[in-house]
């Protein structure tokens, strides 16, 4: 009788250990799945925002005179390029860069992605797409009204 109780106790301990191991494995699986789903969603949303540039380009090209359509399309390509470059060099560091104290108005690190240890590239791309889209929206309002130099200065600032 004592031998049967010892076997049942050993079996119960073994079963408890297996359940604990399975629970830990499932928690890891859930965390990995959630991280993957977040990444997929952020990249999808980033792609949608990025494709807004194509829509704005077509809208602007249809809203200007024929002789300026090519200029508008080139300007919007320049906006995307300069917008992401400015985001890379200055924008991310000011907006989301780590600060010495939480009360600071702007970030003070991660300019040109130096010391970018967070590895959160999906957030970088998502916010960069919005940065460039902000300038693209304004380019439609400025179509045929400003020179490229003035608009380039606006895009950088």
mmCIF file with all atom_site columns, C-alpha atoms in Angstrom:
data_model
loop_
_atom_site.group_PDB
_atom_site.id
_atom_site.type_symbol
_atom_site.label_atom_id
_atom_site.label_alt_id
_atom_site.label_comp_id
_atom_site.label_asym_id
_atom_site.label_entity_id
_atom_site.label_seq_id
_atom_site.pdbx_PDB_ins_code
_atom_site.Cartn_x
_atom_site.Cartn_y
_atom_site.Cartn_z
_atom_site.occupancy
_atom_site.B_iso_or_equiv
_atom_site.pdbx_formal_charge
_atom_site.auth_seq_id
_atom_site.auth_comp_id
_atom_site.auth_asym_id
_atom_site.auth_atom_id
_atom_site.pdbx_PDB_model_num
ATOM 1   C CA . UNK A 1 1   ? 0.000  0.000  0.000   1.00 0.00 ? 1   UNK A CA 1
ATOM 2   C CA . UNK A 1 2   ? 2.806  2.432  0.852   1.00 0.00 ? 2   UNK A CA 1
ATOM 3   C CA . UNK A 1 3   ? 4.557  1.473  -2.374  1.00 0.00 ? 3   UNK A CA 1
ATOM 4   C CA . UNK A 1 4   ? 1.434  2.319  -4.409  1.00 0.00 ? 4   UNK A CA 1
ATOM 5   C CA . UNK A 1 5   ? 1.120  5.696  -2.700  1.00 0.00 ? 5   UNK A CA 1
ATOM 6   C CA . UNK A 1 6   ? 4.789  6.480  -3.426  1.00 0.00 ? 6   UNK A CA 1
ATOM 7   C CA . UNK A 1 7   ? 4.287  5.563  -7.090  1.00 0.00 ? 7   UNK A CA 1
ATOM 8   C CA . UNK A 1 8   ? 1.174  7.723  -7.294  1.00 0.00 ? 8   UNK A CA 1
ATOM 9   C CA . UNK A 1 9   ? 3.025  10.612 -5.660  1.00 0.00 ? 9   UNK A CA 1
ATOM 10  C CA . UNK A 1 10  ? 5.957  10.247 -8.069  1.00 0.00 ? 10  UNK A CA 1
ATOM 11  C CA . UNK A 1 11  ? 3.542  10.106 -10.992 1.00 0.00 ? 11  UNK A CA 1
ATOM 12  C CA . UNK A 1 12  ? 1.735  13.195 -9.725  1.00 0.00 ? 12  UNK A CA 1
ATOM 13  C CA . UNK A 1 13  ? 5.025  15.092 -9.325  1.00 0.00 ? 13  UNK A CA 1
ATOM 14  C CA . UNK A 1 14  ? 6.090  14.054 -12.833 1.00 0.00 ? 14  UNK A CA 1
ATOM 15  C CA . UNK A 1 15  ? 2.728  15.081 -14.271 1.00 0.00 ? 15  UNK A CA 1
ATOM 16  C CA . UNK A 1 16  ? 2.919  18.444 -12.482 1.00 0.00 ? 16  UNK A CA 1
ATOM 17  C CA . UNK A 1 17  ? 6.399  19.040 -13.933 1.00 0.00 ? 17  UNK A CA 1
ATOM 18  C CA . UNK A 1 18  ? 5.180  18.179 -17.427 1.00 0.00 ? 18  UNK A CA 1
ATOM 19  C CA . UNK A 1 19  ? 2.233  20.558 -17.070 1.00 0.00 ? 19  UNK A CA 1
ATOM 20  C CA . UNK A 1 20  ? 4.547  23.336 -15.862 1.00 0.00 ? 20  UNK A CA 1
ATOM 21  C CA . UNK A 1 21  ? 6.905  22.759 -18.809 1.00 0.00 ? 21  UNK A CA 1
ATOM 22  C CA . UNK A 1 22  ? 3.985  22.745 -21.240 1.00 0.00 ? 22  UNK A CA 1
ATOM 23  C CA . UNK A 1 23  ? 2.590  25.944 -19.721 1.00 0.00 ? 23  UNK A CA 1
ATOM 24  C CA . UNK A 1 24  ? 5.976  27.671 -20.066 1.00 0.00 ? 24  UNK A CA 1
ATOM 25  C CA . UNK A 1 25  ? 6.228  26.503 -23.674 1.00 0.00 ? 25  UNK A CA 1
ATOM 26  C CA . UNK A 1 26  ? 2.719  27.793 -24.416 1.00 0.00 ? 26  UNK A CA 1
ATOM 27  C CA . UNK A 1 27  ? 3.506  31.167 -22.826 1.00 0.00 ? 27  UNK A CA 1
ATOM 28  C CA . UNK A 1 28  ? 6.578  31.465 -25.043 1.00 0.00 ? 28  UNK A CA 1
ATOM 29  C CA . UNK A 1 29  ? 4.515  30.467 -28.067 1.00 0.00 ? 29  UNK A CA 1
ATOM 30  C CA . UNK A 1 30  ? 1.861  33.092 -27.235 1.00 0.00 ? 30  UNK A CA 1
ATOM 31  C CA . UNK A 1 31  ? 4.486  35.808 -26.818 1.00 0.00 ? 31  UNK A CA 1
ATOM 32  C CA . UNK A 1 32  ? 6.124  34.890 -30.129 1.00 0.00 ? 32  UNK A CA 1
ATOM 33  C CA . UNK A 1 33  ? 2.750  34.769 -31.885 1.00 0.00 ? 33  UNK A CA 1
ATOM 34  C CA . UNK A 1 34  ? 1.737  38.153 -30.487 1.00 0.00 ? 34  UNK A CA 1
ATOM 35  C CA . UNK A 1 35  ? 5.059  39.671 -31.548 1.00 0.00 ? 35  UNK A CA 1
ATOM 36  C CA . UNK A 1 36  ? 4.640  38.221 -35.045 1.00 0.00 ? 36  UNK A CA 1
ATOM 37  C CA . UNK A 1 37  ? 1.089  39.514 -35.344 1.00 0.00 ? 37  UNK A CA 1
ATOM 38  C CA . UNK A 1 38  ? 2.176  42.979 -34.175 1.00 0.00 ? 38  UNK A CA 1
ATOM 39  C CA . UNK A 1 39  ? 4.934  43.008 -36.770 1.00 0.00 ? 39  UNK A CA 1
ATOM 40  C CA . UNK A 1 40  ? 2.623  41.908 -39.571 1.00 0.00 ? 40  UNK A CA 1
ATOM 41  C CA . UNK A 1 41  ? 0.045  44.531 -38.618 1.00 0.00 ? 41  UNK A CA 1
ATOM 42  C CA . UNK A 1 42  ? 2.628  47.325 -38.399 1.00 0.00 ? 42  UNK A CA 1
ATOM 43  C CA . UNK A 1 43  ? 4.138  46.408 -41.770 1.00 0.00 ? 43  UNK A CA 1
ATOM 44  C CA . UNK A 1 44  ? 0.708  46.227 -43.387 1.00 0.00 ? 44  UNK A CA 1
ATOM 45  C CA . UNK A 1 45  ? -0.263 49.600 -41.953 1.00 0.00 ? 45  UNK A CA 1
ATOM 46  C CA . UNK A 1 46  ? 3.115  51.022 -43.028 1.00 0.00 ? 46  UNK A CA 1
ATOM 47  C CA . UNK A 1 47  ? 2.598  49.744 -46.558 1.00 0.00 ? 47  UNK A CA 1
ATOM 48  C CA . UNK A 1 48  ? -0.861 51.317 -46.697 1.00 0.00 ? 48  UNK A CA 1
ATOM 49  C CA . UNK A 1 49  ? 0.501  54.651 -45.515 1.00 0.00 ? 49  UNK A CA 1
ATOM 50  C CA . UNK A 1 50  ? 3.414  54.365 -47.925 1.00 0.00 ? 50  UNK A CA 1
ATOM 51  C CA . UNK A 1 51  ? 1.057  53.686 -50.836 1.00 0.00 ? 51  UNK A CA 1
ATOM 52  C CA . UNK A 1 52  ? -0.744 56.902 -49.996 1.00 0.00 ? 52  UNK A CA 1
ATOM 53  C CA . UNK A 1 53  ? 2.152  58.595 -51.803 1.00 0.00 ? 53  UNK A CA 1
ATOM 54  C CA . UNK A 1 54  ? 1.086  56.976 -55.058 1.00 0.00 ? 54  UNK A CA 1
ATOM 55  C CA . UNK A 1 55  ? -2.492 58.139 -54.554 1.00 0.00 ? 55  UNK A CA 1
ATOM 56  C CA . UNK A 1 56  ? -1.432 61.685 -53.728 1.00 0.00 ? 56  UNK A CA 1
ATOM 57  C CA . UNK A 1 57  ? 0.884  61.702 -56.748 1.00 0.00 ? 57  UNK A CA 1
ATOM 58  C CA . UNK A 1 58  ? -1.918 60.671 -59.070 1.00 0.00 ? 58  UNK A CA 1
ATOM 59  C CA . UNK A 1 59  ? -4.298 63.168 -57.503 1.00 0.00 ? 59  UNK A CA 1
ATOM 60  C CA . UNK A 1 60  ? -1.799 65.994 -57.863 1.00 0.00 ? 60  UNK A CA 1
ATOM 61  C CA . UNK A 1 61  ? -0.848 65.018 -61.424 1.00 0.00 ? 61  UNK A CA 1
ATOM 62  C CA . UNK A 1 62  ? -4.518 65.115 -62.357 1.00 0.00 ? 62  UNK A CA 1
ATOM 63  C CA . UNK A 1 63  ? -5.020 68.476 -60.681 1.00 0.00 ? 63  UNK A CA 1
ATOM 64  C CA . UNK A 1 64  ? -2.254 70.394 -62.444 1.00 0.00 ? 64  UNK A CA 1
ATOM 65  C CA . UNK A 1 65  ? -1.724 71.424 -66.039 1.00 0.00 ? 65  UNK A CA 1
ATOM 66  C CA . UNK A 1 66  ? -0.297 68.808 -68.378 1.00 0.00 ? 66  UNK A CA 1
ATOM 67  C CA . UNK A 1 67  ? 3.081  70.538 -68.613 1.00 0.00 ? 67  UNK A CA 1
ATOM 68  C CA . UNK A 1 68  ? 3.558  70.263 -64.828 1.00 0.00 ? 68  UNK A CA 1
ATOM 69  C CA . UNK A 1 69  ? 2.491  66.640 -64.334 1.00 0.00 ? 69  UNK A CA 1
ATOM 70  C CA . UNK A 1 70  ? 6.008  65.241 -64.719 1.00 0.00 ? 70  UNK A CA 1
ATOM 71  C CA . UNK A 1 71  ? 7.359  67.867 -62.331 1.00 0.00 ? 71  UNK A CA 1
ATOM 72  C CA . UNK A 1 72  ? 4.763  66.897 -59.714 1.00 0.00 ? 72  UNK A CA 1
ATOM 73  C CA . UNK A 1 73  ? 5.632  63.206 -59.984 1.00 0.00 ? 73  UNK A CA 1
ATOM 74  C CA . UNK A 1 74  ? 9.361  63.934 -59.668 1.00 0.00 ? 74  UNK A CA 1
ATOM 75  C CA . UNK A 1 75  ? 8.670  66.206 -56.702 1.00 0.00 ? 75  UNK A CA 1
ATOM 76  C CA . UNK A 1 76  ? 6.704  63.481 -54.921 1.00 0.00 ? 76  UNK A CA 1
ATOM 77  C CA . UNK A 1 77  ? 9.526  61.005 -55.493 1.00 0.00 ? 77  UNK A CA 1
ATOM 78  C CA . UNK A 1 78  ? 11.876 63.589 -54.016 1.00 0.00 ? 78  UNK A CA 1
ATOM 79  C CA . UNK A 1 79  ? 9.524  64.012 -51.049 1.00 0.00 ? 79  UNK A CA 1
ATOM 80  C CA . UNK A 1 80  ? 9.571  60.311 -50.236 1.00 0.00 ? 80  UNK A CA 1
ATOM 81  C CA . UNK A 1 81  ? 13.355 60.169 -50.537 1.00 0.00 ? 81  UNK A CA 1
ATOM 82  C CA . UNK A 1 82  ? 14.058 63.330 -48.565 1.00 0.00 ? 82  UNK A CA 1
ATOM 83  C CA . UNK A 1 83  ? 11.352 62.557 -46.022 1.00 0.00 ? 83  UNK A CA 1
ATOM 84  C CA . UNK A 1 84  ? 12.868 59.189 -45.144 1.00 0.00 ? 84  UNK A CA 1
ATOM 85  C CA . UNK A 1 85  ? 16.417 60.558 -45.161 1.00 0.00 ? 85  UNK A CA 1
ATOM 86  C CA . UNK A 1 86  ? 15.434 63.384 -42.807 1.00 0.00 ? 86  UNK A CA 1
ATOM 87  C CA . UNK A 1 87  ? 13.578 60.886 -40.630 1.00 0.00 ? 87  UNK A CA 1
ATOM 88  C CA . UNK A 1 88  ? 16.690 58.712 -40.557 1.00 0.00 ? 88  UNK A CA 1
ATOM 89  C CA . UNK A 1 89  ? 19.113 61.502 -39.651 1.00 0.00 ? 89  UNK A CA 1
ATOM 90  C CA . UNK A 1 90  ? 17.016 63.756 -37.413 1.00 0.00 ? 90  UNK A CA 1
ATOM 91  C CA . UNK A 1 91  ? 13.372 62.784 -37.055 1.00 0.00 ? 91  UNK A CA 1
ATOM 92  C CA . UNK A 1 92  ? 13.585 59.533 -35.143 1.00 0.00 ? 92  UNK A CA 1
ATOM 93  C CA . UNK A 1 93  ? 16.086 60.951 -32.681 1.00 0.00 ? 93  UNK A CA 1
ATOM 94  C CA . UNK A 1 94  ? 13.924 63.995 -31.977 1.00 0.00 ? 94  UNK A CA 1
ATOM 95  C CA . UNK A 1 95  ? 10.605 62.165 -31.860 1.00 0.00 ? 95  UNK A CA 1
ATOM 96  C CA . UNK A 1 96  ? 11.395 58.822 -30.260 1.00 0.00 ? 96  UNK A CA 1
ATOM 97  C CA . UNK A 1 97  ? 15.050 58.933 -29.236 1.00 0.00 ? 97  UNK A CA 1
ATOM 98  C CA . UNK A 1 98  ? 15.902 58.126 -25.664 1.00 0.00 ? 98  UNK A CA 1
ATOM 99  C CA . UNK A 1 99  ? 16.146 61.183 -23.422 1.00 0.00 ? 99  UNK A CA 1
ATOM 100 C CA . UNK A 1 100 ? 18.162 61.715 -20.261 1.00 0.00 ? 100 UNK A CA 1
ATOM 101 C CA . UNK A 1 101 ? 15.057 62.596 -18.303 1.00 0.00 ? 101 UNK A CA 1
ATOM 102 C CA . UNK A 1 102 ? 11.434 61.785 -19.120 1.00 0.00 ? 102 UNK A CA 1
ATOM 103 C CA . UNK A 1 103 ? 10.419 65.441 -18.827 1.00 0.00 ? 103 UNK A CA 1
ATOM 104 C CA . UNK A 1 104 ? 12.371 66.540 -21.910 1.00 0.00 ? 104 UNK A CA 1
ATOM 105 C CA . UNK A 1 105 ? 10.459 67.857 -24.894 1.00 0.00 ? 105 UNK A CA 1
ATOM 106 C CA . UNK A 1 106 ? 12.479 66.017 -27.522 1.00 0.00 ? 106 UNK A CA 1
ATOM 107 C CA . UNK A 1 107 ? 14.702 62.995 -27.678 1.00 0.00 ? 107 UNK A CA 1
ATOM 108 C CA . UNK A 1 108 ? 18.445 63.321 -27.436 1.00 0.00 ? 108 UNK A CA 1
ATOM 109 C CA . UNK A 1 109 ? 19.715 60.040 -28.864 1.00 0.00 ? 109 UNK A CA 1
ATOM 110 C CA . UNK A 1 110 ? 19.393 57.642 -31.790 1.00 0.00 ? 110 UNK A CA 1
ATOM 111 C CA . UNK A 1 111 ? 20.159 60.242 -34.463 1.00 0.00 ? 111 UNK A CA 1
ATOM 112 C CA . UNK A 1 112 ? 21.019 58.412 -37.693 1.00 0.00 ? 112 UNK A CA 1
ATOM 113 C CA . UNK A 1 113 ? 20.069 55.285 -35.725 1.00 0.00 ? 113 UNK A CA 1
ATOM 114 C CA . UNK A 1 114 ? 23.242 55.339 -33.632 1.00 0.00 ? 114 UNK A CA 1
ATOM 115 C CA . UNK A 1 115 ? 22.948 53.078 -30.601 1.00 0.00 ? 115 UNK A CA 1
ATOM 116 C CA . UNK A 1 116 ? 19.654 51.756 -31.964 1.00 0.00 ? 116 UNK A CA 1
ATOM 117 C CA . UNK A 1 117 ? 19.576 48.743 -29.689 1.00 0.00 ? 117 UNK A CA 1
ATOM 118 C CA . UNK A 1 118 ? 15.812 48.534 -29.423 1.00 0.00 ? 118 UNK A CA 1
ATOM 119 C CA . UNK A 1 119 ? 15.563 46.768 -32.733 1.00 0.00 ? 119 UNK A CA 1
ATOM 120 C CA . UNK A 1 120 ? 12.070 48.122 -33.236 1.00 0.00 ? 120 UNK A CA 1
ATOM 121 C CA . UNK A 1 121 ? 12.474 48.709 -36.950 1.00 0.00 ? 121 UNK A CA 1
ATOM 122 C CA . UNK A 1 122 ? 8.779  48.306 -37.620 1.00 0.00 ? 122 UNK A CA 1
ATOM 123 C CA . UNK A 1 123 ? 8.013  51.411 -35.542 1.00 0.00 ? 123 UNK A CA 1
ATOM 124 C CA . UNK A 1 124 ? 10.837 53.257 -37.306 1.00 0.00 ? 124 UNK A CA 1
ATOM 125 C CA . UNK A 1 125 ? 9.399  52.446 -40.739 1.00 0.00 ? 125 UNK A CA 1
ATOM 126 C CA . UNK A 1 126 ? 5.800  53.159 -39.712 1.00 0.00 ? 126 UNK A CA 1
ATOM 127 C CA . UNK A 1 127 ? 6.617  56.574 -38.285 1.00 0.00 ? 127 UNK A CA 1
ATOM 128 C CA . UNK A 1 128 ? 8.946  57.341 -41.202 1.00 0.00 ? 128 UNK A CA 1
ATOM 129 C CA . UNK A 1 129 ? 6.126  56.640 -43.644 1.00 0.00 ? 129 UNK A CA 1
ATOM 130 C CA . UNK A 1 130 ? 3.948  59.155 -41.810 1.00 0.00 ? 130 UNK A CA 1
ATOM 131 C CA . UNK A 1 131 ? 6.786  61.677 -41.789 1.00 0.00 ? 131 UNK A CA 1
ATOM 132 C CA . UNK A 1 132 ? 7.133  61.499 -45.564 1.00 0.00 ? 132 UNK A CA 1
ATOM 133 C CA . UNK A 1 133 ? 3.352  61.456 -46.080 1.00 0.00 ? 133 UNK A CA 1
ATOM 134 C CA . UNK A 1 134 ? 2.982  64.705 -44.155 1.00 0.00 ? 134 UNK A CA 1
ATOM 135 C CA . UNK A 1 135 ? 5.180  66.471 -46.688 1.00 0.00 ? 135 UNK A CA 1
ATOM 136 C CA . UNK A 1 136 ? 3.391  64.796 -49.606 1.00 0.00 ? 136 UNK A CA 1
ATOM 137 C CA . UNK A 1 137 ? 0.016  66.109 -48.438 1.00 0.00 ? 137 UNK A CA 1
ATOM 138 C CA . UNK A 1 138 ? 1.364  69.647 -48.353 1.00 0.00 ? 138 UNK A CA 1
ATOM 139 C CA . UNK A 1 139 ? 2.916  69.254 -51.802 1.00 0.00 ? 139 UNK A CA 1
ATOM 140 C CA . UNK A 1 140 ? -0.573 68.991 -53.261 1.00 0.00 ? 140 UNK A CA 1
ATOM 141 C CA . UNK A 1 141 ? -1.528 72.322 -51.774 1.00 0.00 ? 141 UNK A CA 1
ATOM 142 C CA . UNK A 1 142 ? 1.671  73.890 -53.086 1.00 0.00 ? 142 UNK A CA 1
ATOM 143 C CA . UNK A 1 143 ? 1.424  72.402 -56.597 1.00 0.00 ? 143 UNK A CA 1
ATOM 144 C CA . UNK A 1 144 ? 2.204  75.014 -59.277 1.00 0.00 ? 144 UNK A CA 1
ATOM 145 C CA . UNK A 1 145 ? 2.532  77.684 -56.590 1.00 0.00 ? 145 UNK A CA 1
ATOM 146 C CA . UNK A 1 146 ? 6.109  77.350 -55.367 1.00 0.00 ? 146 UNK A CA 1
ATOM 147 C CA . UNK A 1 147 ? 9.525  76.574 -56.756 1.00 0.00 ? 147 UNK A CA 1
ATOM 148 C CA . UNK A 1 148 ? 11.171 73.258 -56.046 1.00 0.00 ? 148 UNK A CA 1
ATOM 149 C CA . UNK A 1 149 ? 13.830 74.948 -53.868 1.00 0.00 ? 149 UNK A CA 1
ATOM 150 C CA . UNK A 1 150 ? 11.216 76.350 -51.509 1.00 0.00 ? 150 UNK A CA 1
ATOM 151 C CA . UNK A 1 151 ? 9.362  73.088 -51.302 1.00 0.00 ? 151 UNK A CA 1
ATOM 152 C CA . UNK A 1 152 ? 12.619 71.172 -50.705 1.00 0.00 ? 152 UNK A CA 1
ATOM 153 C CA . UNK A 1 153 ? 13.392 73.484 -47.792 1.00 0.00 ? 153 UNK A CA 1
ATOM 154 C CA . UNK A 1 154 ? 9.928  72.866 -46.368 1.00 0.00 ? 154 UNK A CA 1
ATOM 155 C CA . UNK A 1 155 ? 10.381 69.098 -46.710 1.00 0.00 ? 155 UNK A CA 1
ATOM 156 C CA . UNK A 1 156 ? 13.697 69.172 -44.846 1.00 0.00 ? 156 UNK A CA 1
ATOM 157 C CA . UNK A 1 157 ? 12.330 71.321 -42.067 1.00 0.00 ? 157 UNK A CA 1
#
